[in-house]
PDB file of C-alpha atoms in Angstrom:
ATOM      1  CA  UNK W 960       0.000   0.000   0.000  1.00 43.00           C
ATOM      2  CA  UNK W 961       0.993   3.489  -0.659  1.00 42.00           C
ATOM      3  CA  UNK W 962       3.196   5.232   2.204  1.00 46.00           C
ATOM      4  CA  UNK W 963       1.978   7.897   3.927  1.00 48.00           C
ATOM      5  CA  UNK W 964       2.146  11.053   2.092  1.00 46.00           C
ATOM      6  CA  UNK W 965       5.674  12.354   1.398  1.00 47.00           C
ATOM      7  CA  UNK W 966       6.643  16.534   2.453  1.00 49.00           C
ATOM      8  CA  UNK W 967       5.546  19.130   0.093  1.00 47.00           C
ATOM      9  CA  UNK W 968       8.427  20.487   1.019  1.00 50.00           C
ATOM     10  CA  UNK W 969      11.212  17.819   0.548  1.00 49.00           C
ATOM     11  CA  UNK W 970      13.216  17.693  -3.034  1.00 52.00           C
ATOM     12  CA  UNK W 971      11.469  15.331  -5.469  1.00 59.00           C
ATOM     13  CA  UNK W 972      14.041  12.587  -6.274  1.00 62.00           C
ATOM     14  CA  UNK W 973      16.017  12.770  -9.511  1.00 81.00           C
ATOM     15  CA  UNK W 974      14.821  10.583 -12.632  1.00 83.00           C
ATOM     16  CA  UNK W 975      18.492   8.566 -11.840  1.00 86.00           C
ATOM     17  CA  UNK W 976      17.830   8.208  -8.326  1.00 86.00           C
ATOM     18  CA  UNK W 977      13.826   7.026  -9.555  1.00 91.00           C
ATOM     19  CA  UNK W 978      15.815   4.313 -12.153  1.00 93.00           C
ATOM     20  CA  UNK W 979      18.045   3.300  -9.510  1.00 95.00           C
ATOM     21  CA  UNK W 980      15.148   2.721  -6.984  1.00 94.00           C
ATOM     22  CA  UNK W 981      13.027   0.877  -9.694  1.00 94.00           C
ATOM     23  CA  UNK W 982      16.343  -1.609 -11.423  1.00 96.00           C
ATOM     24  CA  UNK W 983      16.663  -2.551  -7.258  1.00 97.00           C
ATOM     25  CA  UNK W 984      13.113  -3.468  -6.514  1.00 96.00           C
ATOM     26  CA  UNK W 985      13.016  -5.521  -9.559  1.00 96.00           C
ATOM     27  CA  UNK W 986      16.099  -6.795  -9.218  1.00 97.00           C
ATOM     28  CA  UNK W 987      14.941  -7.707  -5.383  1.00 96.00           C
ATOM     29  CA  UNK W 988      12.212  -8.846  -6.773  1.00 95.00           C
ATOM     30  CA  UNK W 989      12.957 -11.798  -8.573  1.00 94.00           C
ATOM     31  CA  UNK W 990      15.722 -12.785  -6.353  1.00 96.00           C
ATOM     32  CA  UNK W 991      13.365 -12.642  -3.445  1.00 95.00           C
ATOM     33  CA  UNK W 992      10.427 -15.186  -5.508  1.00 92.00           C
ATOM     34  CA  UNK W 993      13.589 -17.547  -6.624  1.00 92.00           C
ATOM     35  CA  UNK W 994      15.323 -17.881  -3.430  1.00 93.00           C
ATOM     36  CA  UNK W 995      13.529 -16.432  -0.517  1.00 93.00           C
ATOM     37  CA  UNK W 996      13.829 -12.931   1.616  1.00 94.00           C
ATOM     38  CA  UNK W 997      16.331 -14.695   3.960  1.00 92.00           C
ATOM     39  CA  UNK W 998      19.181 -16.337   2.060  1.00 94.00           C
ATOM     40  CA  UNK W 999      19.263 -13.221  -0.762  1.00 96.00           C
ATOM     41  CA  UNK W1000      21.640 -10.927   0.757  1.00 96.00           C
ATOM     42  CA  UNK W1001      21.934  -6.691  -0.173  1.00 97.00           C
ATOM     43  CA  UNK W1002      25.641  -7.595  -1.965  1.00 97.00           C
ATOM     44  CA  UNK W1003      23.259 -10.464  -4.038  1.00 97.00           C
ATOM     45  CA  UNK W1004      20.797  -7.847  -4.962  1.00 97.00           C
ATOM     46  CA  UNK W1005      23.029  -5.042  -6.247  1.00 97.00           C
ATOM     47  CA  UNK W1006      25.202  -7.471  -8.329  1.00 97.00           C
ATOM     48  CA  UNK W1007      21.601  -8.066 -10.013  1.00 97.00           C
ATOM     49  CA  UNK W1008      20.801  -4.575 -10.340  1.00 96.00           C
ATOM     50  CA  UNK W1009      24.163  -3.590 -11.409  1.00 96.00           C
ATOM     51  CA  UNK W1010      25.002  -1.218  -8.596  1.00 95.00           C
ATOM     52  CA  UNK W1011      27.200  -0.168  -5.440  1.00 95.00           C
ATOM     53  CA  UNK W1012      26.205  -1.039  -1.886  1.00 95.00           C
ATOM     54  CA  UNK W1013      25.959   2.941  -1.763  1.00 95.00           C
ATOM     55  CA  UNK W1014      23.761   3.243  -4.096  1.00 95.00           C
ATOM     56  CA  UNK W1015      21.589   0.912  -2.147  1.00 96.00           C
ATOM     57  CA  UNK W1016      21.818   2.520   0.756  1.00 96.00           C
ATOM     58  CA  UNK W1017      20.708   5.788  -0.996  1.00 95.00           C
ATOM     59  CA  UNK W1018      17.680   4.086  -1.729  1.00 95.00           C
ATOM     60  CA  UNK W1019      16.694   2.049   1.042  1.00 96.00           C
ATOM     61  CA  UNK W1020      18.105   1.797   4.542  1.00 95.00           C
ATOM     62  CA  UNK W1021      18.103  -2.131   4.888  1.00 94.00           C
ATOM     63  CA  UNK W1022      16.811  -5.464   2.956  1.00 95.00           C
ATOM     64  CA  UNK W1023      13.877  -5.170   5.088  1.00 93.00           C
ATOM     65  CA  UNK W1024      12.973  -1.633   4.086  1.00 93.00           C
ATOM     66  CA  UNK W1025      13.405  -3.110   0.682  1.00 95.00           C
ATOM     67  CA  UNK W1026      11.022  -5.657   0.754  1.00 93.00           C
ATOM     68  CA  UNK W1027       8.484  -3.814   2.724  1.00 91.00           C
ATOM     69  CA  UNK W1028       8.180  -1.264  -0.298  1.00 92.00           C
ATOM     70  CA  UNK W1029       7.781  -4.227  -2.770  1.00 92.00           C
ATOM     71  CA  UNK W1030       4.875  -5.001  -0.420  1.00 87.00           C
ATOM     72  CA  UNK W1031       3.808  -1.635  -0.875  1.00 87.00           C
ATOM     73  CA  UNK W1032       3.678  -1.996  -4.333  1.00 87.00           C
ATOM     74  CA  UNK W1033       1.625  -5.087  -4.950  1.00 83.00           C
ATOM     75  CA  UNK W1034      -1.021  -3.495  -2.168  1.00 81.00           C
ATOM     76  CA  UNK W1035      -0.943  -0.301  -4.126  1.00 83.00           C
ATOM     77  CA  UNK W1036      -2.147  -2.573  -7.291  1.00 83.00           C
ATOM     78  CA  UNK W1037      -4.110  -4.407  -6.014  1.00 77.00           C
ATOM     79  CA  UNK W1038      -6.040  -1.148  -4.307  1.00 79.00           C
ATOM     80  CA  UNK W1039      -6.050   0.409  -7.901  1.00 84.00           C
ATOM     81  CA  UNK W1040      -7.852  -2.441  -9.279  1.00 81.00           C
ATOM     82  CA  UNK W1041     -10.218  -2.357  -6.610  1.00 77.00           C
ATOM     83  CA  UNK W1042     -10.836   1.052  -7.649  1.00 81.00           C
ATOM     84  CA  UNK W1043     -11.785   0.465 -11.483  1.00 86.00           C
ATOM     85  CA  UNK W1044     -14.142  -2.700 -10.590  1.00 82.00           C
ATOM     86  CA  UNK W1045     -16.258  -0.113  -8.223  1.00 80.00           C
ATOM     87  CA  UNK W1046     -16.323   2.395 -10.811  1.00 83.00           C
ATOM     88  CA  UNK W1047     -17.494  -0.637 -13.299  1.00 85.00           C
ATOM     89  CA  UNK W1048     -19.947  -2.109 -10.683  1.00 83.00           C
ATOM     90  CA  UNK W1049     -21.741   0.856  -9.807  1.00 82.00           C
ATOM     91  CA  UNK W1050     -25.070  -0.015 -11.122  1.00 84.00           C
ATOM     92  CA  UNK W1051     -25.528  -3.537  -9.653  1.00 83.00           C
ATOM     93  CA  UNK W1052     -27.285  -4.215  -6.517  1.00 83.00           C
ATOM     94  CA  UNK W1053     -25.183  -3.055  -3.057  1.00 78.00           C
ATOM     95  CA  UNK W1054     -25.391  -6.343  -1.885  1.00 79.00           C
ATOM     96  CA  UNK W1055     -23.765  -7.743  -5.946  1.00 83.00           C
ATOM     97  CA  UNK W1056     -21.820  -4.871  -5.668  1.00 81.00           C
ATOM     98  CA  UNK W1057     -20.290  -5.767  -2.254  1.00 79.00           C
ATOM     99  CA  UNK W1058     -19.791  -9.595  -2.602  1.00 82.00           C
ATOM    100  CA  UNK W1059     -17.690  -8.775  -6.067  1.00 84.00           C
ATOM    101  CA  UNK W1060     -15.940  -5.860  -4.133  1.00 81.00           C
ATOM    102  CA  UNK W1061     -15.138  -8.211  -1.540  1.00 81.00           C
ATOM    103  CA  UNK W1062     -14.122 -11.204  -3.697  1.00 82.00           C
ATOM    104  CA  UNK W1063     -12.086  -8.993  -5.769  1.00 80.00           C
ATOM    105  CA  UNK W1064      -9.925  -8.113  -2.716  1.00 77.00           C
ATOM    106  CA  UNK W1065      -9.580 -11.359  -1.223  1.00 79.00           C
ATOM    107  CA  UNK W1066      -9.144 -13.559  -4.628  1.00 77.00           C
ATOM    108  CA  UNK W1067      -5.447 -14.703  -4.617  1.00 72.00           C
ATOM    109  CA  UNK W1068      -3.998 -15.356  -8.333  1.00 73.00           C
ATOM    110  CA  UNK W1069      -1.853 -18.103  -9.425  1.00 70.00           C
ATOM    111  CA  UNK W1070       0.426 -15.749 -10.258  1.00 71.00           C
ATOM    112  CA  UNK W1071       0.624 -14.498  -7.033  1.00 76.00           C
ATOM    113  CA  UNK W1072       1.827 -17.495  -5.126  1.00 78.00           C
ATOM    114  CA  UNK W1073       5.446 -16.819  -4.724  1.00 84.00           C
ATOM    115  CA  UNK W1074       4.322 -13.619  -3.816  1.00 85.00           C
ATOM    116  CA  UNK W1075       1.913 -15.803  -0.848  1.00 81.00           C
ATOM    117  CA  UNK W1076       5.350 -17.708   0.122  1.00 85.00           C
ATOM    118  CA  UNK W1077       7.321 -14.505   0.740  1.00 89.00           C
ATOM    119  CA  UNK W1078       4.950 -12.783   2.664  1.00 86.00           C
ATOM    120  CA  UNK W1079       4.424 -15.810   5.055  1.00 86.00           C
ATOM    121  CA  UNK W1080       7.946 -16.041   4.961  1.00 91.00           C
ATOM    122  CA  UNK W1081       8.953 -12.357   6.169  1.00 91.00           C
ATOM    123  CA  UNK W1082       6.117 -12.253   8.536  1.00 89.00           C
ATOM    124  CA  UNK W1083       7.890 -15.471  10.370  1.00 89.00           C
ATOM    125  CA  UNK W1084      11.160 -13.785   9.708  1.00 90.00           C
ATOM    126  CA  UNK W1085      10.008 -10.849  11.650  1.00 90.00           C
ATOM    127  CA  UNK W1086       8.200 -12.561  14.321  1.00 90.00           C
ATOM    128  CA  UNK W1087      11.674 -13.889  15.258  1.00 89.00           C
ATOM    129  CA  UNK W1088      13.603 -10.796  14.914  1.00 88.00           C
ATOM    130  CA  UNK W1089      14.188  -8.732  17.858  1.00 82.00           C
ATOM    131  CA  UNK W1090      12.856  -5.005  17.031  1.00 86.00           C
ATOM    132  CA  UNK W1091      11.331  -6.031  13.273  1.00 89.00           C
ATOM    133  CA  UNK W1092       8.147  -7.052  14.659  1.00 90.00           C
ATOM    134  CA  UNK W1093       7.666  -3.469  15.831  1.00 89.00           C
ATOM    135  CA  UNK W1094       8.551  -2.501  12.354  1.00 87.00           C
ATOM    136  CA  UNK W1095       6.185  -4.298  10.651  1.00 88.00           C
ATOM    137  CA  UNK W1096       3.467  -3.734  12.819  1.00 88.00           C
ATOM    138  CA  UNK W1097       3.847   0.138  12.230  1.00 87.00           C
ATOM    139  CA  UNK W1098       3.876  -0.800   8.498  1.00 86.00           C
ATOM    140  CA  UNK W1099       0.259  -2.859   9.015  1.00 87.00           C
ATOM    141  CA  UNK W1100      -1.209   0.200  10.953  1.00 88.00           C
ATOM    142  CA  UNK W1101      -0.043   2.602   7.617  1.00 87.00           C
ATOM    143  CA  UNK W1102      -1.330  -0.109   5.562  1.00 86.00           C
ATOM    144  CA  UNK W1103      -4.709  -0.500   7.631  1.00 88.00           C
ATOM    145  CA  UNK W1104      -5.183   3.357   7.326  1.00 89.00           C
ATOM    146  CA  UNK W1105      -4.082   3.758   4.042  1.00 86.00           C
ATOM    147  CA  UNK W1106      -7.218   0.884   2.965  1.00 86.00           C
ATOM    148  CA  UNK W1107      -9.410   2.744   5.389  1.00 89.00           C
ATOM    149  CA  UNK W1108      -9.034   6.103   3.385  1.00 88.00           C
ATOM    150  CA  UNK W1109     -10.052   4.135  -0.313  1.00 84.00           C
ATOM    151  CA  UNK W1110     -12.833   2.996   1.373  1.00 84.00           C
ATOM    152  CA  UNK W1111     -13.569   5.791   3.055  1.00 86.00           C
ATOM    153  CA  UNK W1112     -13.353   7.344  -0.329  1.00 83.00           C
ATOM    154  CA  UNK W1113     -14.546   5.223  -3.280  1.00 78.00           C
ATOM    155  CA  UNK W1114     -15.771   2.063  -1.122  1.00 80.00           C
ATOM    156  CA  UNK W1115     -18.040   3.214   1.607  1.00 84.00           C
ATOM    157  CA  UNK W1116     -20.410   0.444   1.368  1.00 78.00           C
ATOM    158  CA  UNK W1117     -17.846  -1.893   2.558  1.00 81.00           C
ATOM    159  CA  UNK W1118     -18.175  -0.099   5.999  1.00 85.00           C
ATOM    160  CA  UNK W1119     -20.754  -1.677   7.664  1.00 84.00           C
ATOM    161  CA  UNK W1120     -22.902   0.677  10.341  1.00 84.00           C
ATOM    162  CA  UNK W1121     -21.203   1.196  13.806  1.00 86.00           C
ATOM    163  CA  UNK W1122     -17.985   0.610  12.594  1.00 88.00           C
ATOM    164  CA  UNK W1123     -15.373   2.622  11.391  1.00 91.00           C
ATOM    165  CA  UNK W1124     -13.539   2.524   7.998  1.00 90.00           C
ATOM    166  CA  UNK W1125     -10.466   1.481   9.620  1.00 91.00           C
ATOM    167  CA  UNK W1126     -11.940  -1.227  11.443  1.00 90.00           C
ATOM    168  CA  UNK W1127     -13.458  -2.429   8.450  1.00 88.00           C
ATOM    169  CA  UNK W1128      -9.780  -2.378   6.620  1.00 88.00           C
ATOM    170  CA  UNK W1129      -8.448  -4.010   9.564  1.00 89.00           C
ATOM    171  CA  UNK W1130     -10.986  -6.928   9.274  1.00 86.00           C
ATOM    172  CA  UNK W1131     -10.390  -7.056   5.633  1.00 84.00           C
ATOM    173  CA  UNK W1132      -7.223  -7.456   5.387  1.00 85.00           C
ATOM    174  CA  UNK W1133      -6.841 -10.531   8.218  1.00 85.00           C
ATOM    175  CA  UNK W1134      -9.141 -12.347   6.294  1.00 84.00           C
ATOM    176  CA  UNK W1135      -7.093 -11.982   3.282  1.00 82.00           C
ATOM    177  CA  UNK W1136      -3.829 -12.908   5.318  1.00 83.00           C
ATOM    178  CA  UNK W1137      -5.014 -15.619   6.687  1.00 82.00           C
ATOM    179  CA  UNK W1138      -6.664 -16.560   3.441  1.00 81.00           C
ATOM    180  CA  UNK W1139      -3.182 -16.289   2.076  1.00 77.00           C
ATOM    181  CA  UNK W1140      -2.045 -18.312   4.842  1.00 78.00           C
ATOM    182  CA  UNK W1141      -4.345 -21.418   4.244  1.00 78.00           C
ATOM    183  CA  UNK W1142      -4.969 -21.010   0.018  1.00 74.00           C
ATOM    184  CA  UNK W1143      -1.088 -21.072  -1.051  1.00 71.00           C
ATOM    185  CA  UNK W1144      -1.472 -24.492  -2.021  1.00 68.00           C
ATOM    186  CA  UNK W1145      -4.534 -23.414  -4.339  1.00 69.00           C
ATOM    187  CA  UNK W1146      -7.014 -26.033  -5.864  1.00 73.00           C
ATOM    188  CA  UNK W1147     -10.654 -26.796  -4.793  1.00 78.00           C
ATOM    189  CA  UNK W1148     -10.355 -26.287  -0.997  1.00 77.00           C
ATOM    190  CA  UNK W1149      -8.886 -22.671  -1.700  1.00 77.00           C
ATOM    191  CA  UNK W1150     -11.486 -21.758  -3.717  1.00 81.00           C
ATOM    192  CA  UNK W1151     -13.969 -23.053  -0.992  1.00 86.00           C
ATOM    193  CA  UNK W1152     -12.449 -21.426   1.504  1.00 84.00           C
ATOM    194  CA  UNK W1153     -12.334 -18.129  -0.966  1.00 83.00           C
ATOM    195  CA  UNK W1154     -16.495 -18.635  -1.843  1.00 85.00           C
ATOM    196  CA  UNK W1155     -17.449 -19.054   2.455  1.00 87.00           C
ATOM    197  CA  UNK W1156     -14.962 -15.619   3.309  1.00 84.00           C
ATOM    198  CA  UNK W1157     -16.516 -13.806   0.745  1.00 83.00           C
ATOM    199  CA  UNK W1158     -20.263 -14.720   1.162  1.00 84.00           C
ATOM    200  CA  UNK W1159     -19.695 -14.153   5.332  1.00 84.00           C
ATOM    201  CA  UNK W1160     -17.811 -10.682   4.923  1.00 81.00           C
ATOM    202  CA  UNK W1161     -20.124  -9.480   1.560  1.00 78.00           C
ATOM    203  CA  UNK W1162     -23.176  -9.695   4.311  1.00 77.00           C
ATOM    204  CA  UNK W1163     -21.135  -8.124   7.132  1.00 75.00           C
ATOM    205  CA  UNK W1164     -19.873  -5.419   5.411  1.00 70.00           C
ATOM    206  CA  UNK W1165     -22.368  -5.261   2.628  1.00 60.00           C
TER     207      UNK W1165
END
């Protein structure tokens, strides 16, 4: 998901320093879905990218920082997709409308699996880690809040009365992680499990 809104005030970052960032994460990227987040090291990531240990640290202040922006990234799609399919859905029933919302969000492509794998992965990694559980438990708040304001914004019928858009985004997305959790496998119990979470939270929040 998107980061919380950068300074007005700060110097936008150069169209080299916006390369850089981009040939690391993608670099990162693929070394992360081959191998795993903990045996690909910063020194294996820059030789794939082609650059200095400085010019890593220019861009990101640890592997972790790295990997929590790819994260960002595939939220920040996903959320943008979300966006276009309530745009398209506007003229179907609210209770349609929510249950393909709601499927939408939680449905977990093939393509994504590796994707499943590394999350699970870092999220062990950090339970483990003195000090990064703290760090990615700030990153799920700016997450939570960050889904709170689309819905707030484009998905409001996904906030079911009494509650409050962040609650609702903080409901939504544990049923997705632990739909991640339980689905990485994929086949006919995933989708099972995919139809039940979205017909129980489409009537919740819908």
């Amino acid at each position: 998901m998107n980061p919380p809104p950068a300074d007005a005030a700060a110097p936008r970052p150069t169209r080299r320093r916006v390369h850089t960032r981009a040939r690391l994460l993608a670099a990162a990227s693929q070394l992360f879905l081959t191998v795993g987040f903990a045996r690909t090291s910063i020194e294996d990531v820059c030789a794939a990218a082609g650059y200095t240990r400085g010019a890593f640290y220019s861009n990101f202040g640890s592997k972790e920082d790295l990997l929590l922006a790819l994260f960002d990234d595939q939220a920040a799609d996903r959320m943008a997709e979300l966006e276009a399919l309530a745009v398209a859905c506007e003229a179907l029933a609210p209770q349609e409308r929510a249950r393909r919302l709601v499927e939408a969000l939680l449905r977990v492509d093939p393509a994504e699996t590796g994707w499943i794998l590394l999350f699970l992965e870092f999220r062990l990694v950090a339970a483990r880690t003195e000090g990064l559980a703290e760090r990615v438990a700030a990153h799920d708040r700016a997450l939570s809040q960050a889904v709170a304001d689309r819905l707030e914004r484009v998905l409001p019928e996904l906030v079911p009365p009494g509650a409050t858009a962040r609650q609702a985004a903080a409901v939504i997305l544990a049923a997705r992680e632990g739909l991640l959790a339980r689905t990485a496998a994929g086949g006919a119990v995933a989708e099972d499990l995919l139809d039940s979470t979205t017909a129980v939270l489409s009537g919740l929040l819908g």
